[in-house]
CSV table of N, CA, C and O in Angstrom, one decimal:
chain,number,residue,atom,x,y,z
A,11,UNK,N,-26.5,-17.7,-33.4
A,11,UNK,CA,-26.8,-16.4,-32.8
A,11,UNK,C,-27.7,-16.6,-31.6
A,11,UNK,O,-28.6,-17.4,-31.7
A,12,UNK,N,-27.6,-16.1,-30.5
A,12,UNK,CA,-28.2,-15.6,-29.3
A,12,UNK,C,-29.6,-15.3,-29.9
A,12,UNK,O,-29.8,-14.7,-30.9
A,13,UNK,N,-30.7,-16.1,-29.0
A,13,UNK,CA,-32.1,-16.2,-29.5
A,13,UNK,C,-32.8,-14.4,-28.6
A,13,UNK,O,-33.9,-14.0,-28.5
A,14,UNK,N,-31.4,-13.9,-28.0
A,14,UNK,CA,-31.7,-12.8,-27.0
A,14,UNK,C,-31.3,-11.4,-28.5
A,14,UNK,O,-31.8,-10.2,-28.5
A,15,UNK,N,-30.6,-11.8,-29.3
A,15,UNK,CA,-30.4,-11.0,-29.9
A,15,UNK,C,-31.4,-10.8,-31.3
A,15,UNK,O,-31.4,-9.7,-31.9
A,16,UNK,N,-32.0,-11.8,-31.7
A,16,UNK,CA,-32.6,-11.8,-32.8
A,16,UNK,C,-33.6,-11.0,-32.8
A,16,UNK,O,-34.2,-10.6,-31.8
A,17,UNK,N,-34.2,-10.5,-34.4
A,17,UNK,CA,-34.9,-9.3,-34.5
A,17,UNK,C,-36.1,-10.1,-34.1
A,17,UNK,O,-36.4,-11.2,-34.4
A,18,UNK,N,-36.9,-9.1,-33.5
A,18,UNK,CA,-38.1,-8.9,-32.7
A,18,UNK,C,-39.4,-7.5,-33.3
A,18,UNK,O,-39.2,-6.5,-33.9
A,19,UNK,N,-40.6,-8.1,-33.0
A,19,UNK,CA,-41.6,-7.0,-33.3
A,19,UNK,C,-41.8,-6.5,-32.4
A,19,UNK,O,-41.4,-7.3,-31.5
A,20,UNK,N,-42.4,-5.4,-31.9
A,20,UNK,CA,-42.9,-4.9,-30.3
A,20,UNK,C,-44.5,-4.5,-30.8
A,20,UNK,O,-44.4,-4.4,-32.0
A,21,UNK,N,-45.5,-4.3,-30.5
A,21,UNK,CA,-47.0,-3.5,-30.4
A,21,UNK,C,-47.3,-3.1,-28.9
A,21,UNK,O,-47.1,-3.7,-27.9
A,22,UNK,N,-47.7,-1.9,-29.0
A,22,UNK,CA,-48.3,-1.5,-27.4
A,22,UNK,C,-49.5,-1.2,-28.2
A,22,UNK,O,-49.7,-0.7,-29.3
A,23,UNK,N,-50.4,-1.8,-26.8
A,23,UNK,CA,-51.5,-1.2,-27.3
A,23,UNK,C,-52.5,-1.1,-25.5
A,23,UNK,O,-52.0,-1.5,-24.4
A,24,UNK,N,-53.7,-0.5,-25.8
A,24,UNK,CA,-54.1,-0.4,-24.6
A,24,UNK,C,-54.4,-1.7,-23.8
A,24,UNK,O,-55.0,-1.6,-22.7
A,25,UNK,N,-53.9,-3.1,-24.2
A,25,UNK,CA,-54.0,-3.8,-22.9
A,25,UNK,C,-52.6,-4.5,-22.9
A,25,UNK,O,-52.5,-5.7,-22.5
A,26,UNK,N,-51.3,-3.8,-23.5
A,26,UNK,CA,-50.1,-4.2,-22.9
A,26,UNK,C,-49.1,-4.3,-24.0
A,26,UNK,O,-49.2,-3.4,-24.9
A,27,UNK,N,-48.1,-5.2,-24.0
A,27,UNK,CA,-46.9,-5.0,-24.9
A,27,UNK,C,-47.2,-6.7,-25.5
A,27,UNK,O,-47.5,-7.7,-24.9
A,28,UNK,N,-47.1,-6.6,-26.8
A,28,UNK,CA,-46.7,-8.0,-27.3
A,28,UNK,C,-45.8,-7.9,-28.5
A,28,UNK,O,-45.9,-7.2,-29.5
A,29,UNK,N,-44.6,-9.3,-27.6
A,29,UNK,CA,-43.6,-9.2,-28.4
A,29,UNK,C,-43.3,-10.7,-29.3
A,29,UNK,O,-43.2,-11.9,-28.8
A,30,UNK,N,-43.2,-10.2,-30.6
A,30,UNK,CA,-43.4,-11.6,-31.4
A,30,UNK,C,-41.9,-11.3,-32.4
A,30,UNK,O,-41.6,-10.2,-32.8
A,31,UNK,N,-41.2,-12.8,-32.5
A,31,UNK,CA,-40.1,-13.4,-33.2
A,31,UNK,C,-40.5,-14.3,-34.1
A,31,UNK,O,-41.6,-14.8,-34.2
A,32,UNK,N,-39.5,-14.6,-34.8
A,32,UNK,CA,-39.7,-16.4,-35.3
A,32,UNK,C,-40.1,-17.3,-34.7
A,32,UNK,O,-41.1,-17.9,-35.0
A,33,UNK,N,-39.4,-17.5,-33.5
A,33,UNK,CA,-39.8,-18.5,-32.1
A,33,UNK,C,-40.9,-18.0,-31.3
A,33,UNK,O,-40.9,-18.1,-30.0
A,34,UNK,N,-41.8,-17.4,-31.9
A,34,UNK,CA,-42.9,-17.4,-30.5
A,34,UNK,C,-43.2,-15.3,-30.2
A,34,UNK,O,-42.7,-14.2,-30.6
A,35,UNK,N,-44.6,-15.9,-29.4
A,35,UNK,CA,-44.8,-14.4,-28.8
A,35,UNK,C,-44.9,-14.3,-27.1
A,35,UNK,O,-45.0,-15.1,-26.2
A,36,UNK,N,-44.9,-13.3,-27.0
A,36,UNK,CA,-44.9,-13.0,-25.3
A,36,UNK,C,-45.9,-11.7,-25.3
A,36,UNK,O,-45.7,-10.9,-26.2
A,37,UNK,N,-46.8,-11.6,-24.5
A,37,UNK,CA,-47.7,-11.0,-24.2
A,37,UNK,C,-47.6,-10.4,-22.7
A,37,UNK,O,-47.8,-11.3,-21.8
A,38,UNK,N,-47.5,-9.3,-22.2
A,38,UNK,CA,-47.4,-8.3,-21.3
A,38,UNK,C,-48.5,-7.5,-20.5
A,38,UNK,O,-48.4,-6.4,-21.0
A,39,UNK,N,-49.2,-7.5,-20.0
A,39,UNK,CA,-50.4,-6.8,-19.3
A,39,UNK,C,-49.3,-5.5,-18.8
A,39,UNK,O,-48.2,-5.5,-18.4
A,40,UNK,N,-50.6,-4.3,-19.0
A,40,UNK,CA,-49.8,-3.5,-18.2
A,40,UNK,C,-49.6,-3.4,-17.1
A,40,UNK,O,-48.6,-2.7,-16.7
A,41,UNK,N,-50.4,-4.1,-16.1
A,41,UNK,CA,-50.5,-4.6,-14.8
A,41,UNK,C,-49.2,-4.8,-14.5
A,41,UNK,O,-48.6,-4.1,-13.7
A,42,UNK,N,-48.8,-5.9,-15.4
A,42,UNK,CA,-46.9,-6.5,-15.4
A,42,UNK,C,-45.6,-5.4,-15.3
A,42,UNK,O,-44.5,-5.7,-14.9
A,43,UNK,N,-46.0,-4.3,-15.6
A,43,UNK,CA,-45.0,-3.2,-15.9
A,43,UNK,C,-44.8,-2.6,-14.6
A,43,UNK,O,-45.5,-1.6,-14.3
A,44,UNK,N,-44.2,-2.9,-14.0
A,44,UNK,CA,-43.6,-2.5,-12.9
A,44,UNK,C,-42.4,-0.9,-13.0
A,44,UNK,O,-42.1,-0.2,-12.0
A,45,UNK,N,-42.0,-0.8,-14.2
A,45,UNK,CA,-41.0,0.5,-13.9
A,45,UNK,C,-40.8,0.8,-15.6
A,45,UNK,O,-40.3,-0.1,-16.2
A,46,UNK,N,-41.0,1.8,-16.1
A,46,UNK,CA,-40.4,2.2,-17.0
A,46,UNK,C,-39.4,3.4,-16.9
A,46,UNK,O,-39.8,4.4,-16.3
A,47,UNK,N,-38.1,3.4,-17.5
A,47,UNK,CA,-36.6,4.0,-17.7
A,47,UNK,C,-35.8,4.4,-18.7
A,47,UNK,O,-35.7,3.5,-19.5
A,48,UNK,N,-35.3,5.4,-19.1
A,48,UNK,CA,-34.7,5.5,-19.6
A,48,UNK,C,-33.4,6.2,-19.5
A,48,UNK,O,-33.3,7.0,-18.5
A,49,UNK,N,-32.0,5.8,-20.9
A,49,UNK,CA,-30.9,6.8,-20.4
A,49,UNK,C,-30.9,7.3,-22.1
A,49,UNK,O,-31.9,7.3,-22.7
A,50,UNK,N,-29.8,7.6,-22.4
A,50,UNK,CA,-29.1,8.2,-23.2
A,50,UNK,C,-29.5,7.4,-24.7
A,50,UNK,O,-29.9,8.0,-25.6
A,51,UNK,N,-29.3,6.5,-24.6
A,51,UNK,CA,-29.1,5.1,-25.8
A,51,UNK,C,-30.4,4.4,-25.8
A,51,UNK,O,-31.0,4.0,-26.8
A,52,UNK,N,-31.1,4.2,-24.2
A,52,UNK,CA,-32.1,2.7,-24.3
A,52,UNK,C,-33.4,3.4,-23.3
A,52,UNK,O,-33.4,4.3,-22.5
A,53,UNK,N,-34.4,2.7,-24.0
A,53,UNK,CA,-35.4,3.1,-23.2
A,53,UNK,C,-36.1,1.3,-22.4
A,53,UNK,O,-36.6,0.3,-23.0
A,54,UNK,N,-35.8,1.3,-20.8
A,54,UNK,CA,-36.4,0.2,-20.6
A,54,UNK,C,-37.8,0.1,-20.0
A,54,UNK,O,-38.5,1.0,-19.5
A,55,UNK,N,-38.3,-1.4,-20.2
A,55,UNK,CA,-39.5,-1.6,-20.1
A,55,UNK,C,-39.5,-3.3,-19.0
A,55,UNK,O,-39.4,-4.4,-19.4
A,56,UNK,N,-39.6,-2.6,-17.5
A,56,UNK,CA,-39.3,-3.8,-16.5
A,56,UNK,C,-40.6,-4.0,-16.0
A,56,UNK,O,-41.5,-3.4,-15.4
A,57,UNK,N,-40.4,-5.5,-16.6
A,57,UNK,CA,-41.6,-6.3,-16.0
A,57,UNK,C,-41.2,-7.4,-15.0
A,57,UNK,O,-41.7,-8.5,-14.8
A,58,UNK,N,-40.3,-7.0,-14.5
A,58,UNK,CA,-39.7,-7.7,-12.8
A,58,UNK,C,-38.6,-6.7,-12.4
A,58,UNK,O,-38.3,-5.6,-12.9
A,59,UNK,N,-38.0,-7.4,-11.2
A,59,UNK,CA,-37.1,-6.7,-11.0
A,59,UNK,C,-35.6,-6.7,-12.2
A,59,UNK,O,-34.9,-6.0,-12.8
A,60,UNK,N,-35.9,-7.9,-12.1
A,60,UNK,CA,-34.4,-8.1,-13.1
A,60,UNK,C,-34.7,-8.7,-14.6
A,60,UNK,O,-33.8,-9.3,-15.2
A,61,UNK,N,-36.0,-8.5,-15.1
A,61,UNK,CA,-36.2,-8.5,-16.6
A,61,UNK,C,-36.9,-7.3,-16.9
A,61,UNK,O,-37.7,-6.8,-16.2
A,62,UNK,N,-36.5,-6.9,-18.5
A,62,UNK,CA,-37.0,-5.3,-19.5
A,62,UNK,C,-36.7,-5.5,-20.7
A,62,UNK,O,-35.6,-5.7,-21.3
A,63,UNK,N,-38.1,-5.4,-21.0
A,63,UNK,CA,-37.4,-4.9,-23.0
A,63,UNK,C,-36.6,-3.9,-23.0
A,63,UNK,O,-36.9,-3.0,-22.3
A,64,UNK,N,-35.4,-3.7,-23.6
A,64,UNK,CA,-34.7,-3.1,-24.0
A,64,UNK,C,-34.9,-2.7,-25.3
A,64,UNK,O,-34.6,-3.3,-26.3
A,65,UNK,N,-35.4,-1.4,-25.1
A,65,UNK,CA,-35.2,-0.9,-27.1
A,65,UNK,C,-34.1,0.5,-27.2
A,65,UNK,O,-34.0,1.4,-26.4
A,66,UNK,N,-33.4,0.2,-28.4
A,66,UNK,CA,-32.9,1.2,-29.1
A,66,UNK,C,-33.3,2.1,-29.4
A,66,UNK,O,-33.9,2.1,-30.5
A,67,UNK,N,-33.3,3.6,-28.6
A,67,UNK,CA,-33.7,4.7,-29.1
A,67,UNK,C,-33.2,5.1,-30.3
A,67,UNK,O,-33.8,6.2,-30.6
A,68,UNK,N,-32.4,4.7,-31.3
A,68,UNK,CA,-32.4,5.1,-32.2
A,68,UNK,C,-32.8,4.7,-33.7
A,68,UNK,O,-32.5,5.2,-34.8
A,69,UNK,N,-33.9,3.5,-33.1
A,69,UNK,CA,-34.5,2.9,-33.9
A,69,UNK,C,-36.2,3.8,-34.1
A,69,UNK,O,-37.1,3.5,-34.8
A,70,UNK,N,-36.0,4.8,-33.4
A,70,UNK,CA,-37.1,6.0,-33.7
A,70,UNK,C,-36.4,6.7,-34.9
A,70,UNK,O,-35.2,6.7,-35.1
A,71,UNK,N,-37.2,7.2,-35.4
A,71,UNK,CA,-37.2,7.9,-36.8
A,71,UNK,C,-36.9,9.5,-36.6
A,71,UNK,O,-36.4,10.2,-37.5
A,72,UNK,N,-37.1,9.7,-35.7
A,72,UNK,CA,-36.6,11.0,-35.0
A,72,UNK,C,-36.9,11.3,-33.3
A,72,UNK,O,-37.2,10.4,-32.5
A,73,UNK,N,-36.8,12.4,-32.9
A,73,UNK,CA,-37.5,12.5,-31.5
A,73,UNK,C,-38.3,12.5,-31.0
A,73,UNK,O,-38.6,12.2,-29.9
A,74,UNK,N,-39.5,13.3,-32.3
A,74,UNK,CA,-40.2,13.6,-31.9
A,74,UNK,C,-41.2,12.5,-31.7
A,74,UNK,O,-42.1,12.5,-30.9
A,75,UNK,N,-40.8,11.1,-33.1
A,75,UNK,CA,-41.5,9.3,-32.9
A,75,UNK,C,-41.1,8.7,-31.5
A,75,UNK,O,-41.7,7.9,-30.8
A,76,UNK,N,-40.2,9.3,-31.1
A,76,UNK,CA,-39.4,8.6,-29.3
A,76,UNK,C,-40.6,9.0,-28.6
A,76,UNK,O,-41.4,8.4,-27.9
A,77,UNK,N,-40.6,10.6,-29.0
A,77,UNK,CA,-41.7,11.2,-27.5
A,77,UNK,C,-43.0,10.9,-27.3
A,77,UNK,O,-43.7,11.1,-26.3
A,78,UNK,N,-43.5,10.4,-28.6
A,78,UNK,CA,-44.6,9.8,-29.2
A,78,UNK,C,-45.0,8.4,-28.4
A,78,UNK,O,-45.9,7.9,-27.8
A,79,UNK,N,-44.0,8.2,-28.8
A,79,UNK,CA,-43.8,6.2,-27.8
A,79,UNK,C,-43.6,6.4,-26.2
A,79,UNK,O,-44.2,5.8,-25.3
A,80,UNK,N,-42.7,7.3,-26.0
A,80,UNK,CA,-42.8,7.2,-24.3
A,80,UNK,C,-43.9,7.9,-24.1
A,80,UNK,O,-44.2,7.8,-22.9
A,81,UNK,N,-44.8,8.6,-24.9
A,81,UNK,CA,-45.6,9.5,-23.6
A,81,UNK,C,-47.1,8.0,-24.3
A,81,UNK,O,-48.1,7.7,-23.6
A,82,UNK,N,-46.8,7.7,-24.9
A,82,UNK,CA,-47.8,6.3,-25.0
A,82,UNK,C,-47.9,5.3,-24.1
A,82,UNK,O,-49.0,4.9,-23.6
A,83,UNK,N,-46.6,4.8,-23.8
A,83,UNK,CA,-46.0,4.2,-22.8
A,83,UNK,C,-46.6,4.4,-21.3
A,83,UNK,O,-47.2,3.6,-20.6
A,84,UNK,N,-46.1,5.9,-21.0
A,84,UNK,CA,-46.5,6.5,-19.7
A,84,UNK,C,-48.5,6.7,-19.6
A,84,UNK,O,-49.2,6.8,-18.6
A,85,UNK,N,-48.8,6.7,-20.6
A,85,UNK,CA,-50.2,6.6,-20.8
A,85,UNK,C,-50.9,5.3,-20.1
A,85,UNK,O,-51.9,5.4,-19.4
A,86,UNK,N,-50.2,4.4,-20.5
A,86,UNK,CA,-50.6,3.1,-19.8
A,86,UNK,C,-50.1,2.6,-18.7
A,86,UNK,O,-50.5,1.5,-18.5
A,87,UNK,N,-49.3,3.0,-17.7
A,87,UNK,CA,-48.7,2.7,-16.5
A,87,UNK,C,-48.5,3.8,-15.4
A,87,UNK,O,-48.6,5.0,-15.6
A,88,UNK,N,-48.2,3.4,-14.3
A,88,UNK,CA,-49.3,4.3,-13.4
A,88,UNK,C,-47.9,4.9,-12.1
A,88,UNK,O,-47.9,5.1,-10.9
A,89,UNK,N,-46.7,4.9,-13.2
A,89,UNK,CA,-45.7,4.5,-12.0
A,89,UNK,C,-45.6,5.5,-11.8
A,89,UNK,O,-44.9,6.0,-10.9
């Protein structure tokens, strides 16, 4: 399996995003966050031009946990 596909944890918290697997963690400043997006399916989280966490919006429990998390999101970033 694709080490790009395997399940993953996410935490935001007030000094960034950390994302932990089997293999390791990666830690995010919000500084790093250059653009957050969303469409229909995915909410992204670009920390360059051409890398973003990608999450499944429908790994929220409902809408109202989505709007919960983006307006958390937009809480910490200044774009």
């Amino acid at each position: 399996m694709n080490i790009y596909l395997k399940k993953r944890k996410m935490v935001v918290t007030d000094k960034g995003i950390t994302e932990s697997s089997a293999t390791g963690e990666t830690n995010t400043k919000w500084s790093e966050v250059n653009k957050v997006d969303e469409t229909s399916e995915y909410v992204y989280i670009y920390d360059s031009s051409i890398s973003a966490y990608i999450i499944l919006k429908r790994i929220f429990k409902n809408k109202n946990t989505l709007k919960i998390f983006l307006e958390e999101l937009l809480k910490y970033t200044t774009l």
